[in-house]
Coordinates of C-alpha atoms in Angstrom, one line a residue:
X206 CA -12.1 -43.2 -4.8
X207 CA -9.6 -40.6 -3.6
X208 CA -10.2 -38.4 -6.6
X209 CA -14.0 -38.4 -5.9
X210 CA -13.3 -37.4 -2.3
X211 CA -11.0 -34.6 -3.5
X212 CA -13.5 -33.3 -6.0
X213 CA -16.3 -33.5 -3.3
X214 CA -14.2 -31.5 -1.0
X215 CA -13.5 -28.8 -3.6
X216 CA -17.2 -28.6 -4.5
X217 CA -18.3 -28.3 -0.8
X218 CA -15.6 -25.5 -0.2
X219 CA -16.9 -23.6 -3.2
X220 CA -20.5 -23.8 -2.2
X221 CA -19.6 -22.8 1.5
X222 CA -17.6 -19.7 0.1
X223 CA -20.5 -18.7 -2.0
X224 CA -23.0 -19.1 0.8
X225 CA -20.9 -16.9 3.0
X226 CA -20.9 -14.2 0.4
X227 CA -24.7 -14.6 -0.1
X228 CA -25.3 -14.3 3.7
X229 CA -23.7 -10.8 3.6
X230 CA -20.5 -11.7 5.5
X231 CA -17.3 -9.7 4.7
X232 CA -15.4 -10.5 1.5
X233 CA -12.0 -12.1 2.2
X234 CA -9.3 -12.1 -0.5
X235 CA -6.1 -14.2 -0.6
X236 CA -4.3 -11.0 0.5
X237 CA -6.1 -11.1 3.9
X238 CA -8.4 -8.1 3.2
X239 CA -11.7 -8.0 4.9
X240 CA -14.0 -5.9 2.8
X241 CA -17.6 -5.4 3.6
X242 CA -19.9 -6.8 0.7
X243 CA -21.5 -3.4 0.5
X244 CA -18.3 -1.8 -0.4
X245 CA -18.1 -1.5 -4.3
X246 CA -15.7 1.4 -5.1
X247 CA -12.4 3.1 -4.1
X248 CA -10.8 6.4 -4.9
X249 CA -7.3 7.6 -4.6
X250 CA -6.9 11.4 -4.5
X251 CA -3.7 12.9 -5.9
X252 CA -0.9 13.0 -3.2
X253 CA 0.9 16.4 -3.5
X254 CA 4.6 16.5 -2.5
X255 CA 5.0 18.8 0.4
X256 CA 8.3 17.4 1.4
X257 CA 11.3 20.0 1.8
X258 CA 13.1 18.1 -1.0
X259 CA 10.9 17.6 -3.9
X260 CA 11.3 14.8 -6.5
X261 CA 9.2 16.0 -9.5
X262 CA 7.6 12.6 -10.4
X263 CA 7.2 11.2 -6.7
X264 CA 3.6 12.4 -6.4
X265 CA 2.2 11.0 -9.6
X266 CA 4.2 7.7 -9.1
X267 CA 2.9 7.2 -5.6
X268 CA -0.7 8.0 -6.6
X269 CA -0.5 5.7 -9.6
X270 CA 1.0 2.8 -7.7
X271 CA -1.5 3.0 -4.8
X272 CA -4.4 3.1 -7.4
X273 CA -2.9 0.1 -9.2
X274 CA -2.3 -1.9 -6.0
X275 CA -6.0 -1.3 -4.9
X276 CA -7.3 -2.2 -8.3
X277 CA -5.3 -5.5 -8.3
X278 CA -5.8 -6.5 -4.8
X279 CA -9.5 -5.6 -4.1
X280 CA -11.3 -6.0 -7.3
X281 CA -13.3 -2.9 -6.5
X282 CA -14.2 -0.4 -9.1
X283 CA -12.1 2.8 -9.2
X284 CA -13.8 6.1 -8.8
X285 CA -12.5 9.6 -9.5
X286 CA -12.9 12.9 -7.6
X287 CA -12.3 11.1 -4.2
X288 CA -15.9 9.8 -4.1
X289 CA -15.3 6.0 -3.6
X290 CA -16.7 4.0 -0.8
X291 CA -13.1 3.7 0.3
X292 CA -11.1 6.9 0.0
X293 CA -7.3 7.6 0.1
X294 CA -5.9 11.0 0.3
X295 CA -2.9 12.8 1.9
X296 CA 0.5 14.1 1.0
X297 CA 4.1 13.2 0.7
X298 CA 5.8 14.9 3.8
X299 CA 9.3 13.6 3.7
X300 CA 12.1 12.7 1.4
X301 CA 15.5 12.4 3.2
X302 CA 18.9 11.1 2.6
X303 CA 21.1 10.4 5.6
X304 CA 24.4 8.6 6.1
X305 CA 24.3 5.5 8.2
X306 CA 26.8 2.9 9.4
X307 CA 29.5 5.4 10.4
X308 CA 32.9 3.8 10.6
X309 CA 35.6 4.5 13.1
X310 CA 37.2 6.9 10.7
X311 CA 33.8 8.9 10.8
X312 CA 33.0 8.0 7.2
X313 CA 29.6 6.5 6.4
X314 CA 29.6 3.1 4.8
X315 CA 26.1 3.5 3.6
X316 CA 23.3 5.9 3.0
X317 CA 19.6 5.7 3.7
X318 CA 16.8 7.1 1.7
X319 CA 13.6 7.5 3.7
X320 CA 10.1 8.5 2.3
X321 CA 7.2 9.7 4.6
X322 CA 3.7 10.0 3.5
X323 CA 0.6 11.1 5.5
X324 CA -2.6 9.3 4.5
X325 CA -6.2 9.8 5.4
X326 CA -8.4 6.7 4.7
X327 CA -12.2 6.7 4.9
X328 CA -14.5 4.0 4.6
X329 CA -17.8 5.7 3.9
X330 CA -19.9 2.4 4.1
X331 CA -18.7 1.1 7.5
X332 CA -18.1 4.7 8.9
X333 CA -14.4 4.1 9.5
X334 CA -11.3 6.4 9.1
X335 CA -7.9 7.1 10.2
X336 CA -5.1 9.5 9.4
X337 CA -1.5 8.1 9.8
X338 CA 1.9 8.7 8.7
X339 CA 3.7 5.9 6.8
X340 CA 7.4 5.8 6.2
X341 CA 9.9 3.3 5.0
X342 CA 13.5 3.4 3.8
X343 CA 16.1 1.8 1.5
X344 CA 19.9 1.7 2.2
X345 CA 22.5 2.0 -0.5
X346 CA 26.2 1.9 -0.5
X347 CA 28.4 5.1 -0.5
X348 CA 30.2 3.5 -3.4
X349 CA 27.1 3.8 -5.7
X350 CA 26.1 6.9 -7.5
X351 CA 22.7 7.9 -6.0
X352 CA 21.4 9.1 -9.3
X353 CA 21.8 5.7 -10.8
X354 CA 19.8 4.0 -8.0
X355 CA 17.3 6.7 -7.0
X356 CA 14.5 5.4 -9.1
X357 CA 14.7 1.7 -7.9
X358 CA 15.1 2.8 -4.4
X359 CA 12.0 5.1 -4.6
X360 CA 10.0 2.1 -6.2
X361 CA 11.2 -0.3 -3.4
X362 CA 10.2 2.2 -0.6
X363 CA 6.9 3.0 -2.2
X364 CA 6.0 -0.6 -2.5
X365 CA 6.6 -1.1 1.2
X366 CA 4.6 1.9 2.2
X367 CA 1.6 0.9 0.0
X368 CA 1.7 -2.6 1.5
X369 CA 1.5 -1.0 4.9
X370 CA -1.3 1.3 4.0
X371 CA -3.3 -1.6 2.5
X372 CA -2.7 -3.7 5.6
X373 CA -3.7 -0.9 7.9
X374 CA -6.9 0.0 6.0
X375 CA -8.1 -3.4 4.9
X376 CA -6.4 -6.2 6.8
X377 CA -8.1 -6.5 10.2
X378 CA -5.5 -8.2 12.3

C-alpha cells in the first residue's frame, strides 16, 4: 500500500509540474533559475581582455566556460552574433596578483590572484538588463611557483564568477 501512495505522489507531482509549464508560468530548474517560458535562446559574446596584465587565453577560456555553463544549466539553445533572447557581453577588466597575510617580518605568507569582469546582461523577452562588475580571487602560498598553479587558479576563479553571473541574471532571490 505504501508503494502505491508513493507512486501516486510522484504521478501527481509530474502532472502538477507539467500543468504549471502549460499555464505559461516561469520555468524553474534544479539550479534555482527562473526563466520565462518565452525565452528559448541565449548568446555569449566574446569577452575581450582589457586588463592591464593580459593572459593570452583568458578571454577565450572565460567565453567558452560561460557558454558551456549556460548550455548545461538552462537547456536553452545557443545563438551566435549576440542575438539570443538572453545576451551576455562584456570584457575582462582586471587580472592582479597581490601579496596577502603579511607577517611581522614584512614577508607575505600568501599571494592572491584576482580577476574582474564587466558583464552586460540583456533579457530581450522580459525587457530586463544590467551591467555589473564581478570579481573573485584565489589565494596561493608563496612557497608555490605561480606558473605551476596559474591555470588551476584561473579555472577556480572563473567558475566562481560565472556562478555569480548566473545567479544575478537568472536566479531571482
